[in-house]
Coordinates of C-alpha atoms and ligand atoms in Angstrom, one line a residue:
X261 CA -5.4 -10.4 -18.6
X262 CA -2.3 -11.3 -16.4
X263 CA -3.1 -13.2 -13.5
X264 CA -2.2 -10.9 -10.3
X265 CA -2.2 -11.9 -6.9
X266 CA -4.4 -10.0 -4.8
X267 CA -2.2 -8.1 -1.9
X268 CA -3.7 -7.4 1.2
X269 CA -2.0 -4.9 2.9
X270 CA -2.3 -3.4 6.5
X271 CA -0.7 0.0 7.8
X272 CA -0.9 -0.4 11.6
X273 CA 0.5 3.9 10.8
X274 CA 1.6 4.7 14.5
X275 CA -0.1 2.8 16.0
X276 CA 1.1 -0.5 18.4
X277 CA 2.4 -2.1 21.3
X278 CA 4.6 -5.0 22.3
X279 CA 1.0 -6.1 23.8
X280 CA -1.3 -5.2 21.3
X281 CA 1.1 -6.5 18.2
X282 CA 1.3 -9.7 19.9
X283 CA -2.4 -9.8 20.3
X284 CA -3.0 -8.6 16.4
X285 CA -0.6 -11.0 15.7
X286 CA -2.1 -13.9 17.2
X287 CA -5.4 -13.6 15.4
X288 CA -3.9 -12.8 12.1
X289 CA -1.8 -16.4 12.2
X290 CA -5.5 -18.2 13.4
X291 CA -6.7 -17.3 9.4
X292 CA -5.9 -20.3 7.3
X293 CA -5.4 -18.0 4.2
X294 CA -7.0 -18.1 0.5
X295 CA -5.6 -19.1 -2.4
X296 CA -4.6 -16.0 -4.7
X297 CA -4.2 -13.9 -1.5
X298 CA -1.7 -12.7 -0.6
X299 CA -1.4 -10.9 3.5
X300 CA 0.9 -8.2 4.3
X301 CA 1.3 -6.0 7.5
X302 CA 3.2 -3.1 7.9
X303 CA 4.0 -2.0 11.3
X304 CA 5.9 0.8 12.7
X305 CA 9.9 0.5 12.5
X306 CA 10.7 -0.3 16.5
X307 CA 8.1 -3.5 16.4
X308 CA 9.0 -4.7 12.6
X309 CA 11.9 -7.2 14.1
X310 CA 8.9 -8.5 16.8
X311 CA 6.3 -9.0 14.6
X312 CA 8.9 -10.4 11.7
X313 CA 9.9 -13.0 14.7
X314 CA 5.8 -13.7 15.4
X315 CA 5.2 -14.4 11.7
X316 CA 8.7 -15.6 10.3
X317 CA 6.8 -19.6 9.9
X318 CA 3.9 -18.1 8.2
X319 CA 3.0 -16.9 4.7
X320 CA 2.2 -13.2 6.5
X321 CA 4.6 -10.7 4.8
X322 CA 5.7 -8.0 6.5
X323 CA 6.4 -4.6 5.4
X324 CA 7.7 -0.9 6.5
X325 CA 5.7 2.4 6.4
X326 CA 8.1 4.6 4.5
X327 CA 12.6 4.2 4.1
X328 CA 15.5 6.6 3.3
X329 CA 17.0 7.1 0.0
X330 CA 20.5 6.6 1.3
X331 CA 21.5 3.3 2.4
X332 CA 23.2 4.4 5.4
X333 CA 25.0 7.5 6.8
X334 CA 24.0 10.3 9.1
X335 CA 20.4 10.9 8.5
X336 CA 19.4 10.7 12.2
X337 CA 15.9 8.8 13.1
X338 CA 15.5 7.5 9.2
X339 CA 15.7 3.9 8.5
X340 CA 17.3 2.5 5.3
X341 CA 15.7 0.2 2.9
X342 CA 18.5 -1.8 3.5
X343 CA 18.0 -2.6 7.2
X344 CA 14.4 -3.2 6.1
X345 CA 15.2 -6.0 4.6
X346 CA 17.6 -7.3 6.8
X347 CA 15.1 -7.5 9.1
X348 CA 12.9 -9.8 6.5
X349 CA 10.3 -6.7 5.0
X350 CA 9.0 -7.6 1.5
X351 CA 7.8 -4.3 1.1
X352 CA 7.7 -0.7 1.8
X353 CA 5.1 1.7 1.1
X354 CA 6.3 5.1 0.0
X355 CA 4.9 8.7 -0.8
X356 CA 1.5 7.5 1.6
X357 CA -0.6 10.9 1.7
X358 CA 0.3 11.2 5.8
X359 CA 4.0 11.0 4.7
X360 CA 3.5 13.6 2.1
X361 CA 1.7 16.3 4.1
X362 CA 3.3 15.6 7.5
X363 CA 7.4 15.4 6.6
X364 CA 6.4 17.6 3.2
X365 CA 7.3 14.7 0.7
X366 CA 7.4 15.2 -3.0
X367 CA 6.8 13.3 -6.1
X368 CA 10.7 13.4 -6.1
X369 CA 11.2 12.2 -2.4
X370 CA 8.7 9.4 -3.1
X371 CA 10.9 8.1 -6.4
X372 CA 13.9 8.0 -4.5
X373 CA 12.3 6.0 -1.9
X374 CA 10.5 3.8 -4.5
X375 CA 14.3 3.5 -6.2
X376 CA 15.9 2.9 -2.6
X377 CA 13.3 0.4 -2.2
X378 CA 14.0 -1.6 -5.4
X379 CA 18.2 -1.4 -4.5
X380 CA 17.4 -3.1 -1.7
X381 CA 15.4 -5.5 -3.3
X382 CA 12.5 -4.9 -2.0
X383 CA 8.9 -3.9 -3.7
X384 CA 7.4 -0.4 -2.8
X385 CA 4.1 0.6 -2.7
X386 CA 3.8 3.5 -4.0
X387 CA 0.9 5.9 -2.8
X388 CA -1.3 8.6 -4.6
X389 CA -4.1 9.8 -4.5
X390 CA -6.2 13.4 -4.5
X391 CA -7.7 16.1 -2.1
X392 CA -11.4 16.1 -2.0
X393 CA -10.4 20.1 -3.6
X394 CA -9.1 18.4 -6.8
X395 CA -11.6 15.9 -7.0
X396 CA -14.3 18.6 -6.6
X397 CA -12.4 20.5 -9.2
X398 CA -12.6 17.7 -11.7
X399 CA -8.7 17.5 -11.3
X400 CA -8.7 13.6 -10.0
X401 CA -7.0 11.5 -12.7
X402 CA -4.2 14.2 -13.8
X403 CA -3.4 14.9 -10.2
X404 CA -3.1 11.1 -10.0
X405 CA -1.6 10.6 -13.3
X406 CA 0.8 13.1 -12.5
X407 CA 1.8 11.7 -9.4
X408 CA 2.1 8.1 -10.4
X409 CA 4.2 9.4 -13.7
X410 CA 6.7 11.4 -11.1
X411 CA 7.0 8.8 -8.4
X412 CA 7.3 5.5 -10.0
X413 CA 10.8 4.8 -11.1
X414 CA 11.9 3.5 -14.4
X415 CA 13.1 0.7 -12.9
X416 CA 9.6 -0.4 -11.8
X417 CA 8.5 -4.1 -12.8
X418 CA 5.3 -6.0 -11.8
X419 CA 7.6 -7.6 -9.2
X420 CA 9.3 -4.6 -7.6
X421 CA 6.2 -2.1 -7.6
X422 CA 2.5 -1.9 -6.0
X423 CA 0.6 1.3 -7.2
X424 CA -1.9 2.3 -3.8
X425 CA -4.9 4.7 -4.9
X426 CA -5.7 6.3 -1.6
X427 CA -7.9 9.4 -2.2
X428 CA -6.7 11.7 0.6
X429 CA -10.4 12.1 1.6
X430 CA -11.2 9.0 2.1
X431 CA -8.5 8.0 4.4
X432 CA -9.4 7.4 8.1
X433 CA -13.0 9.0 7.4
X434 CA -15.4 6.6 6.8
X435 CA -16.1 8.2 3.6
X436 CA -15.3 6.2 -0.2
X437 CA -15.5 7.0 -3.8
X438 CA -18.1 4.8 -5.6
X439 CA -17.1 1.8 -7.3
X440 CA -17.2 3.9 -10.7
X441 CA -15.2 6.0 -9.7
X442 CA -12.7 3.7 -8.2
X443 CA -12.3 1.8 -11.4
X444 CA -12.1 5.6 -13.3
X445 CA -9.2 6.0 -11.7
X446 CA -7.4 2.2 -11.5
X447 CA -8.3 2.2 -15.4
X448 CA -6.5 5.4 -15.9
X449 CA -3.6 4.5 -13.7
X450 CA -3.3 1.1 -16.0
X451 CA -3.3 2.8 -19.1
X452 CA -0.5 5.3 -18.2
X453 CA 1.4 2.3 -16.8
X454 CA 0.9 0.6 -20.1
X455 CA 2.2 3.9 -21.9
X456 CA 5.3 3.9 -20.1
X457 CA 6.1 0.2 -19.1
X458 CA 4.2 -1.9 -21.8
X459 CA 1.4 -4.3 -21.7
X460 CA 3.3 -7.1 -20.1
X461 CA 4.6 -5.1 -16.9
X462 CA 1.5 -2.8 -16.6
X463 CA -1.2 -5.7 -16.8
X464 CA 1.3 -7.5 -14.0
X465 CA 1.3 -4.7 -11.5
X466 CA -1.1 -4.2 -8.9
X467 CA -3.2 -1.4 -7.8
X468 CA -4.3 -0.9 -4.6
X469 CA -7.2 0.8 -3.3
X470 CA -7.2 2.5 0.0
X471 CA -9.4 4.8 1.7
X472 CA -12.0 3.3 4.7
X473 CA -11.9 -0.3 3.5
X474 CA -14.0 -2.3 5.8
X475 CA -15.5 -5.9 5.7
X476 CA -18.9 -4.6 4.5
X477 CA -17.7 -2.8 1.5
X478 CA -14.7 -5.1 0.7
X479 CA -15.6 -7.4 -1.5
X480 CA -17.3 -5.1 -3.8
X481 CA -14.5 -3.1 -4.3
X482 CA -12.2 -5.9 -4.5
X483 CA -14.5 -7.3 -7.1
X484 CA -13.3 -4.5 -9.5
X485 CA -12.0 -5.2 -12.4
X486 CA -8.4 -3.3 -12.2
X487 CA -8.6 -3.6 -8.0
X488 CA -6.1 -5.9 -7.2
X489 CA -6.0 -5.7 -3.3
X490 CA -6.5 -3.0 -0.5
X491 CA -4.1 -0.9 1.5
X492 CA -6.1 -0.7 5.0
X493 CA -4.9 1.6 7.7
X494 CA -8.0 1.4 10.4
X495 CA -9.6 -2.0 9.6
X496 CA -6.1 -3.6 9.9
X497 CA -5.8 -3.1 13.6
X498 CA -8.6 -5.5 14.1
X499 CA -7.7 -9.5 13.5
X500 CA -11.4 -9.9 12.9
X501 CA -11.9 -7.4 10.5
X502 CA -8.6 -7.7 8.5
X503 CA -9.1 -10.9 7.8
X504 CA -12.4 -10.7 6.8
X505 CA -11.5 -8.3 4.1
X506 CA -8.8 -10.8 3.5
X507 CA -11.7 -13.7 3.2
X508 CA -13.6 -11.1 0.6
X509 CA -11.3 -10.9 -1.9
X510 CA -11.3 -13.2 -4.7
Ligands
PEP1919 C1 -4.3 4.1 5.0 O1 -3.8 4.4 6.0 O2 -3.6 3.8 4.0 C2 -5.8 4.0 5.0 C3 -6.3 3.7 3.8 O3 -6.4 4.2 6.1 P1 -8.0 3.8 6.4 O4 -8.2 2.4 6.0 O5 -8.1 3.9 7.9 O6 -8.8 4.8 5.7

């Protein structure tokens, strides 16, 4: 199997300050890291150039919530991948479930981020993941399937692209699939990268789990075997708890 560094991603979503980012900020650069892990945080767009200032001497990477296709033009309150990286982001997630049912984004909208992303030179991290309806329906892994078939790009390399699993109904509720069924689906979304990509790219590429990752159930799902990393929204607003998930994995 293909050694993958695990990616420990935070979405702050809407949610900072110029106080509180410094303060988050301050207890994230006290962690002395762990080998094979790699930290990310992803604030919102007006406190990315601050917070890429606070951590531009450590090995914290920063990230954006969601880009434009377009790399420029008049697309009024978007933000180009381009700028994203000019301002030092590593990554971008794209297609996150709050994105898809707040601004209406599509499979298609998320590929063109995901390809915007890449142009830029930049990796995307690209987010699926069902309603509780489809998983009640027995509909989970060809809604995800679907998803990750019509979102990630061709051009997608172990390098450029981060698959997030983020069951919708587990997001912000406290609430997460078992540890079978986490790996049911990360095995499923391998496999169909493997179809497409081949065994060298898909056995690269990470996949994410997100949905109510906390310290105390961390490490087991971080333990799995096709769990490379998390993609934390709650728990990442909280130095102490971020980093202990951080301190779990591995
Ligand atoms: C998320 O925003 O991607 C997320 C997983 O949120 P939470 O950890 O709060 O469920």
């Amino acid at each position: 199997m293909a050694e993958r560094t695990t990616l420990i991603a935070g979405n702050w979503k809407m949610n900072a300050s110029s106080e509180m980012a410094v303060n988050l900020i301050d207890g994230l650069l006290t962690w002395p890291g762990k080998p094979g892990v790699e930290m990310l945080v992803c604030p919102p767009s007006p406190y990315l150039g601050p917070v890429g200032a606070m951590i531009s001497e450590s090995d914290i990477r920063l990230g954006a919530q969601t880009c434009h296709p377009n790399a420029s033009g008049a697309h009024t309150g978007d933000v180009a991948a381009e700028m994203l990286a000019d301002l030092g982001c590593s990554y971008v997630i794209v297609g996150h479930s709050e994105r898809r049912a707040d601004h209406g984004e599509t499979d298609a909208d998320v590929h063109a981020q995901a390809e915007a992303t890449h142009r830029a030179g930049l990796s995307a991290i690209v987010c699926v993941g069902e309603t509780e309806a489809e998983r009640d329906a027995g509909k989970t892994l060809d809604i995800v399937g679907a998803q990750v078939a019509n979102s990630v790009p061709d051009g997608a390399t172990a390098e450029n692209t981060v698959v997030a699993y983020e069951p919708v109904w587990a997001i912000g509720t406290g609430r997460t699939p078992t540890s079978d069924q986490v790996q049911e689906v990360h095995a499923a979304i391998r496999s169909g990268l493997k179809e497409r990509f081949g065994d060298a790219i898909a056995s690269g590429m990470r996949l994410l789990y997100g949905g109510s990752m906390k310290p105390s159930n961390a490490a087991e799902l971080l333990a799995l075997a096709d769990v490379d990393g998390g993609l934390i929204g709650g728990a990442s607003l909280k130095a102490e708890d971020f980093t202990a998930i951080a301190d779990a994995a591995g």
